[in-house]
Amino acid sequence: MSYPKDFLWGGATAAYQCEGAWNEDGKGLGEWDEFSHKSPLNLNGATGDISSDFYHRYKEDIDMMVAGNQNTYRFSISWARILPEGRGEVNPEGIDFYNRVIDYCLEKGVVPNVTLFHYDLPNTIALQGGFANRDTVDAFVEYAKICFTAFGDRVRLWCTINEPKYYAYCTNMVGNYPPNHRQDFNRFFKVVYHEALATAKTVAAYHEMNLPGTIGVVHDNSNVELAPQTKEKELIKLRGDLFYNSMTLDTALKGCLPASLLLMMQENGFDTSYMKFEDSIAFAKGKVDWLGLNVYNRFYLTDYSEGETEVFHNNLGARSKMKEGIRIKDWFETTDDPTTHRNLWGREIYPQCMYNTLVEIRNTYGDIPVYITENGHGQYETADENGYVDDQPRIDMMQSYIDQMYKAMEAGCNVRGYYAWSPMDLYSWVNGYEKRYGLVRIDFDNPDLPRTPKKSYYWFKNLIADYFTNKAGR
Ligand code: BGP
């Protein structure tokens, strides 16, 4: 059936970006607390100390989702709220908080989709090297098992790690996320590898516990497409996929690392000594039940031209003309498609990537269930005197991506759900509160943090109603 009756429609958030309560009820320090409080690289000084205050207002926010016809909510657990020191003693108040959120979701008919790690390590773990340190793999599995034991009777959808590659990329290549390493390929690959291993071991541990749910990993969609002028088409496509996709997707979906990735790394002098032969058993045993895709853009590549390796990233929005991309010496470089537009942060808006990636994933990895775990549009916003925002560009953007998702479902892709990033305004990594994504406005200048649905909230509500009236079960 192309359009399932039990399709999930909802929104996604991450703990650091919406909870606030950064030092309440026994929570330990996270790496983002440290970064946002102390780093000169925190460009606008914003923090997640209070953010949307979801910690205290979760009922109001979940009520708003329900009133908007949403039947699922994707959120992440703050590792440092459960284990303030990263390992060892559990914080019972942290467990209580997520119990309250999960129970309230279930009471309201909302399916919780829970991510174990969304960018924010406990600071103690970060200080020991984070995912660049193999010990973090074991620490992560311990933490995951605590969550499975506490919440696994009620949570049916689990995700290990949000965007392992993008997290590794921002922390080690762009350098805009803590610990802010720049163009450190060795650390980049090592972090993605250990995240893949942590995913595999956690998936295996979850399956061994025989709980009544399923577990996946969330990848930042990275389908590689080639500019027509590209000369070495097969090579650039292969290198692009190895760099952006295969450590996460091949390990999670096929249960192994591709040999060509190791050859590419070794031929280019990268360290692979941390990869252990025995890990292949962990990968084989740790295949996920479903794949989450955060769909924003594609990677549009062509042959390497000249110059040193350089990462292009725009954290300044309209204050910069920088277009997002990368040039990797002797490998490939990203390029511009003159027919597409970019958002004010220099990221390409390309709805067709939704269809293209879903079809490519099915062709490469088979009939795996896929959830679109994030899709949304960041923009500057001004509210009218009633706090209302007419965010038509967001509606246009999301509708065009959803149309492409429908097209892929018609073509037989096994899509099971769609999550808007984000159900309400929240903190945007490095861009703070300037860059808005929410379907519901939060006035962060008002200490009461009042919520006001935007135009897109009503559009999404009607779209969901229309799906169940006109599409589901067809
Ligand atoms: C994804 C992250 C989210 C969210 C979104 C928008 O990569 O999973 O956490 O932040 O991107 O990103 P940004 O806020 O940097 O624009």
XYZ file of C-alpha atoms and ligand atoms in Angstrom:
490
model
C 0.000 0.000 0.000
C 1.429 3.372 -0.928
C -0.215 5.435 1.798
C -0.332 3.681 5.171
C -3.251 4.287 7.543
C -0.877 4.324 10.491
C 1.394 6.992 8.996
C 2.976 9.188 11.651
C 2.783 12.956 11.334
C 4.464 15.130 13.910
C 7.356 17.333 14.849
C 10.907 16.831 16.101
C 13.017 18.579 18.729
C 16.276 17.937 20.592
C 16.784 18.167 24.358
C 19.367 20.963 24.415
C 17.434 22.997 21.864
C 14.112 23.125 23.720
C 14.263 21.894 27.322
C 16.082 24.667 29.148
C 16.418 23.815 32.886
C 20.114 23.370 32.153
C 21.100 22.955 35.802
C 17.857 21.827 37.409
C 16.894 18.646 39.218
C 20.307 17.034 39.230
C 21.173 17.435 35.542
C 24.915 17.326 34.832
C 26.775 19.717 32.559
C 26.574 19.102 28.851
C 29.189 20.036 26.258
C 26.769 22.622 24.863
C 26.351 24.233 28.311
C 30.094 24.672 28.414
C 30.318 25.909 24.837
C 27.423 28.355 25.035
C 28.565 29.798 28.369
C 32.261 30.092 27.684
C 33.316 29.851 24.052
C 34.163 32.944 21.986
C 32.914 30.896 19.044
C 29.393 31.209 20.401
C 28.810 34.022 17.933
C 25.714 35.687 19.316
C 26.018 34.655 22.938
C 22.737 32.713 22.925
C 22.388 29.689 25.197
C 19.944 26.862 25.769
C 19.701 27.721 29.490
C 15.981 28.443 29.216
C 15.275 28.003 25.527
C 11.619 27.008 24.947
C 11.378 25.868 28.584
C 9.928 22.571 27.419
C 11.123 21.057 30.709
C 8.334 22.930 32.468
C 5.874 23.400 29.608
C 5.872 19.999 27.930
C 2.143 19.594 28.486
C 1.327 22.866 26.771
C 3.564 21.960 23.816
C 2.231 18.434 23.462
C -1.341 19.787 23.715
C -0.522 22.151 20.869
C 0.766 19.252 18.762
C -2.388 17.244 19.447
C -4.640 20.180 18.573
C -2.685 20.366 15.305
C -3.625 16.735 14.426
C -0.071 15.489 15.086
C 0.053 11.863 16.229
C 3.757 11.535 17.028
C 6.515 13.527 18.673
C 10.242 12.959 18.162
C 12.410 14.215 21.019
C 15.798 13.404 22.457
C 16.924 12.471 25.925
C 19.638 14.549 27.529
C 22.367 12.041 28.459
C 23.583 14.347 31.256
C 20.067 14.539 32.734
C 20.049 10.738 33.116
C 23.740 10.299 34.005
C 25.113 13.629 35.277
C 28.698 12.342 35.065
C 28.142 10.450 31.830
C 28.579 7.073 33.513
C 27.787 5.655 36.929
C 25.115 7.132 39.114
C 21.656 7.620 37.604
C 19.714 10.814 38.330
C 16.193 9.692 39.337
C 14.742 13.141 38.601
C 15.948 12.836 35.028
C 14.179 9.497 34.683
C 11.034 11.032 36.223
C 11.014 13.884 33.721
C 11.112 11.638 30.658
C 8.538 9.333 32.244
C 6.235 12.319 32.554
C 6.790 13.323 28.921
C 6.339 9.784 27.584
C 3.232 9.151 29.690
C 1.689 12.431 28.658
C 2.320 11.642 24.983
C 0.671 8.254 25.370
C -2.266 9.717 27.284
C -2.855 12.083 24.370
C -2.451 9.458 21.648
C 0.963 10.709 20.552
C 3.604 8.118 19.612
C 6.936 9.017 21.239
C 9.949 8.609 18.947
C 12.971 8.881 21.217
C 16.521 9.768 20.202
C 19.266 8.816 22.646
C 21.910 11.256 21.468
C 21.340 14.536 19.678
C 24.672 16.410 19.703
C 25.026 17.069 23.445
C 27.514 14.848 25.304
C 27.828 14.981 29.073
C 30.784 17.284 29.592
C 32.789 14.651 31.471
C 32.596 12.400 28.420
C 33.431 15.302 26.096
C 36.536 16.096 28.163
C 37.735 12.536 27.651
C 37.582 12.978 23.872
C 33.908 12.264 23.255
C 33.327 9.918 20.346
C 36.969 10.233 19.319
C 37.613 8.005 22.333
C 36.576 4.377 21.961
C 35.502 4.244 25.637
C 32.582 6.472 24.716
C 31.115 3.583 22.724
C 30.798 1.531 25.914
C 29.567 4.522 27.908
C 26.883 5.108 25.288
C 25.689 1.501 25.365
C 25.469 1.635 29.192
C 23.425 4.823 28.997
C 21.184 3.384 26.270
C 20.442 0.282 28.319
C 19.430 2.447 31.291
C 16.953 4.225 29.007
C 15.648 0.974 27.518
C 15.100 -0.409 31.020
C 13.357 2.737 32.253
C 11.228 3.593 29.198
C 11.345 0.574 26.897
C 7.978 -0.809 28.029
C 6.267 2.244 26.493
C 8.581 3.652 23.827
C 8.171 1.745 20.548
C 10.419 3.873 18.379
C 14.022 4.442 19.370
C 16.843 6.140 17.556
C 20.478 5.756 18.611
C 22.160 8.885 17.280
C 20.946 11.944 15.417
C 23.020 12.647 12.317
C 26.306 10.938 13.259
C 28.032 12.326 10.184
C 26.792 15.911 10.525
C 27.714 15.955 14.211
C 31.215 14.710 13.327
C 31.394 17.191 10.464
C 30.475 20.240 12.528
C 32.634 19.222 15.486
C 35.714 18.311 13.415
C 35.536 19.886 9.967
C 33.549 23.129 10.217
C 34.566 23.679 13.823
C 31.358 25.488 14.771
C 30.217 22.842 17.290
C 32.199 21.950 20.402
C 35.016 20.908 20.653
C 35.546 23.048 17.515
C 38.231 21.204 15.571
C 38.713 22.487 12.027
C 39.406 20.381 8.949
C 40.577 17.474 11.055
C 39.815 14.558 8.731
C 41.286 11.945 11.030
C 39.143 13.009 13.947
C 36.113 13.315 11.659
C 36.386 9.734 10.409
C 37.181 8.412 13.875
C 34.102 10.052 15.405
C 31.761 8.777 12.677
C 33.271 5.308 13.017
C 32.792 5.196 16.780
C 29.267 6.529 16.417
C 28.549 3.744 13.925
C 29.988 1.210 16.339
C 27.962 2.683 19.213
C 24.845 2.428 17.069
C 25.543 -1.198 16.160
C 26.267 -2.255 19.745
C 23.227 -0.402 21.056
C 20.943 -1.918 18.430
C 22.198 -5.406 19.333
C 21.699 -4.692 23.059
C 18.172 -3.443 22.386
C 17.275 -6.518 20.354
C 18.643 -8.778 23.098
C 16.325 -7.126 25.629
C 13.283 -8.308 23.647
C 11.346 -5.121 24.164
C 8.207 -4.393 22.167
C 9.630 -1.796 19.788
C 12.062 -1.024 17.007
C 15.284 0.942 16.750
C 16.924 2.976 14.014
C 19.513 5.619 13.339
C 18.899 9.106 11.928
C 21.096 10.197 9.026
C 21.305 13.728 7.655
C 20.229 13.100 4.129
C 23.261 13.307 1.843
C 22.348 12.019 -1.560
C 25.166 12.765 -3.942
C 24.278 14.219 -7.332
C 26.739 15.233 -10.022
C 26.911 18.464 -11.950
C 26.681 17.758 -15.702
C 30.203 19.050 -16.388
C 31.730 16.399 -14.098
C 34.363 14.411 -15.965
C 35.119 11.569 -13.567
C 31.495 10.753 -12.844
C 31.809 7.287 -11.290
C 34.788 8.239 -9.183
C 33.243 11.436 -7.825
C 29.967 9.676 -7.015
C 31.850 6.887 -5.242
C 34.083 9.254 -3.268
C 31.103 11.416 -2.344
C 29.104 8.455 -1.074
C 32.071 7.096 0.862
C 32.687 10.467 2.483
C 29.086 11.440 3.265
C 27.115 8.229 3.581
C 28.708 4.855 3.819
C 30.124 4.832 7.354
C 26.633 5.478 8.658
C 24.406 3.783 6.083
C 26.417 0.699 5.168
C 27.149 -0.190 8.769
C 23.562 0.386 9.900
C 21.761 -1.128 6.900
C 24.175 -3.712 5.489
C 26.045 -4.524 8.694
C 29.524 -3.819 7.333
C 31.935 -1.132 6.235
C 32.674 -1.025 2.518
C 36.218 -2.119 1.693
C 36.518 0.775 -0.755
C 36.192 3.223 2.152
C 39.199 1.688 3.894
C 41.180 1.749 0.655
C 40.277 5.374 0.012
C 41.326 6.343 3.540
C 44.559 4.368 3.464
C 45.567 5.540 -0.013
C 45.212 9.087 1.265
C 47.213 8.512 4.408
C 44.370 8.608 6.916
C 44.598 6.738 10.190
C 42.477 3.580 10.317
C 44.264 1.980 13.279
C 41.247 2.422 15.580
C 39.150 0.119 13.355
C 39.294 -3.341 14.875
C 38.697 -6.585 13.032
C 36.338 -7.706 15.796
C 34.127 -4.675 15.112
C 32.912 -6.380 11.969
C 31.016 -8.801 14.201
C 29.395 -5.901 16.063
C 28.364 -4.297 12.771
C 26.932 -7.554 11.464
C 24.864 -8.025 14.643
C 23.730 -4.426 14.891
C 21.612 -3.713 11.826
C 18.843 -1.214 12.430
C 15.103 -1.849 12.019
C 14.450 1.460 10.308
C 16.204 4.494 8.934
C 15.487 8.089 9.847
C 16.322 10.744 7.289
C 16.597 14.434 8.085
C 15.938 15.872 4.662
C 17.128 19.392 3.968
C 19.462 19.194 0.982
C 21.627 17.089 -1.308
C 25.332 17.233 -2.123
C 25.931 18.555 -5.624
C 29.444 17.562 -6.614
C 31.915 17.890 -9.396
C 35.629 17.258 -10.005
C 38.198 18.879 -7.741
C 39.534 21.965 -9.532
C 42.386 23.579 -7.598
C 43.380 24.950 -4.220
C 43.657 23.586 -0.718
C 40.923 21.739 1.118
C 38.373 24.191 2.426
C 35.063 23.970 4.263
C 32.446 26.626 3.498
C 29.788 27.174 6.122
C 27.512 30.050 6.948
C 26.543 30.701 10.554
C 25.898 34.373 9.903
C 22.834 34.105 7.678
C 21.992 37.303 5.801
C 25.154 38.955 7.186
C 27.238 36.712 4.922
C 27.214 35.655 1.277
C 28.875 32.321 2.066
C 27.381 29.261 0.365
C 27.539 25.961 2.189
C 29.940 23.438 0.656
C 33.381 21.876 0.674
C 36.437 21.438 -1.528
C 38.506 18.373 -0.721
C 41.866 18.503 -2.425
C 42.228 15.760 -5.058
C 38.806 14.251 -4.213
C 35.891 16.459 -5.241
C 34.206 19.778 -4.617
C 30.650 20.975 -4.226
C 29.299 23.323 -6.852
C 26.295 25.522 -7.612
C 23.241 24.508 -9.577
C 22.147 27.707 -11.347
C 18.524 26.503 -11.410
C 18.076 26.202 -7.633
C 17.785 28.681 -4.768
C 19.531 28.816 -1.421
C 18.243 29.912 1.940
C 19.817 32.873 3.712
C 22.318 30.526 5.366
C 23.647 29.481 1.955
C 22.020 26.033 1.946
C 20.415 24.781 -1.253
C 16.644 24.321 -1.288
C 16.029 21.334 -3.519
C 12.756 19.464 -2.944
C 13.616 16.770 -5.509
C 16.294 15.492 -3.117
C 13.433 13.989 -1.078
C 12.285 11.769 -3.939
C 15.785 11.078 -5.228
C 17.161 9.992 -1.875
C 14.202 7.762 -1.021
C 14.451 5.960 -4.357
C 18.238 5.674 -4.094
C 18.046 4.290 -0.550
C 15.500 1.684 -1.638
C 17.586 0.699 -4.665
C 20.806 0.461 -2.657
C 19.604 -0.926 0.659
C 16.272 -2.592 -0.090
C 12.847 -2.176 1.440
C 13.840 -0.658 4.792
C 11.140 1.386 6.579
C 12.059 5.073 6.459
C 10.869 7.955 8.609
C 11.477 11.516 7.493
C 12.687 12.455 10.954
C 13.238 16.132 10.113
C 12.294 18.558 7.374
C 11.824 22.260 7.819
C 12.771 25.761 6.890
C 14.922 28.212 8.846
C 14.212 31.902 8.403
C 14.177 35.277 10.136
C 10.713 36.124 11.409
C 8.772 39.059 12.745
C 5.432 38.638 14.416
C 2.495 41.033 14.104
C 1.024 42.766 17.166
C -0.830 39.547 18.083
C 2.310 37.434 17.948
C 1.193 35.840 14.674
C 3.680 35.007 11.909
C 2.675 34.616 8.277
C 5.387 32.129 7.285
C 4.296 31.337 3.742
C 7.894 30.581 2.561
C 8.051 27.761 5.151
C 4.742 26.360 3.916
C 5.875 26.503 0.293
C 9.161 24.828 1.108
C 7.732 22.039 3.258
C 4.809 21.382 0.913
C 7.211 20.974 -2.004
C 9.268 18.413 -0.048
C 6.143 16.563 1.103
C 4.908 16.392 -2.510
C 8.195 14.694 -3.399
C 7.760 12.313 -0.463
C 4.289 11.391 -1.760
C 5.756 10.821 -5.206
C 8.332 8.427 -3.716
C 5.597 6.598 -1.792
C 3.632 6.220 -5.036
C 6.815 4.744 -6.523
C 6.827 2.114 -3.760
C 9.180 3.623 -1.155
C 8.404 2.432 2.343
C 7.926 5.774 4.122
C 6.233 5.525 7.528
C 6.251 9.017 8.958
C 7.160 12.672 8.596
C 8.399 15.029 11.311
C 8.478 18.788 10.907
C 11.534 20.509 12.286
C 10.197 21.909 14.484
C 6.810 21.866 16.262
C 7.647 25.112 18.095
C 10.478 27.640 17.987
C 13.667 26.556 19.707
C 17.378 27.215 19.915
C 19.230 26.783 16.622
C 22.822 25.516 16.959
C 25.161 28.513 16.785
C 22.396 30.711 15.282
C 20.588 30.928 18.606
C 17.116 32.434 18.371
C 17.652 34.428 15.159
C 16.905 31.494 12.928
C 13.387 30.183 13.437
C 12.003 26.803 12.428
C 8.851 26.392 14.538
C 5.263 25.905 13.425
C 4.458 27.723 16.668
C 6.026 31.070 17.514
C 7.684 31.554 20.891
C 8.338 35.120 21.961
C 11.759 34.677 23.572
C 11.867 38.361 24.546
C 8.894 37.889 26.837
C 9.828 36.064 30.072
C 6.470 34.221 29.921
C 7.564 32.680 26.598
C 4.072 32.881 25.070
C 3.284 30.455 22.246
C 1.331 31.506 19.131
C 0.612 29.165 16.217
C 1.965 30.440 12.901
C 0.276 30.137 9.522
C 2.305 26.950 8.913
C 0.796 25.312 12.005
C -2.678 25.535 10.479
C -1.384 24.474 7.067
C 0.210 21.371 8.643
C -2.945 20.605 10.618
C -5.036 20.676 7.424
C -2.468 18.689 5.477
C -2.592 15.897 8.082
C -6.424 15.895 8.093
C -6.399 15.748 4.305
C -3.951 12.829 4.362
C -6.196 10.731 6.570
C -9.348 11.712 4.650
C -8.086 11.408 1.103
C -4.908 9.370 0.969
C -4.526 6.898 3.819
C -5.330 3.363 2.855
C -5.672 4.151 -0.822
C 19.576 19.313 11.932
C 19.612 19.015 13.392
C 18.631 19.776 14.207
C 18.356 21.190 13.744
C 18.345 21.359 12.240
C 18.478 22.792 11.807
O 20.805 19.007 11.360
O 19.370 17.654 13.620
O 19.052 19.702 15.539
O 19.098 22.109 14.404
O 19.384 20.644 11.614
O 19.794 23.208 11.975
P 20.204 24.689 12.337
O 19.479 25.010 13.578
O 21.678 24.668 12.512
O 19.765 25.509 11.187
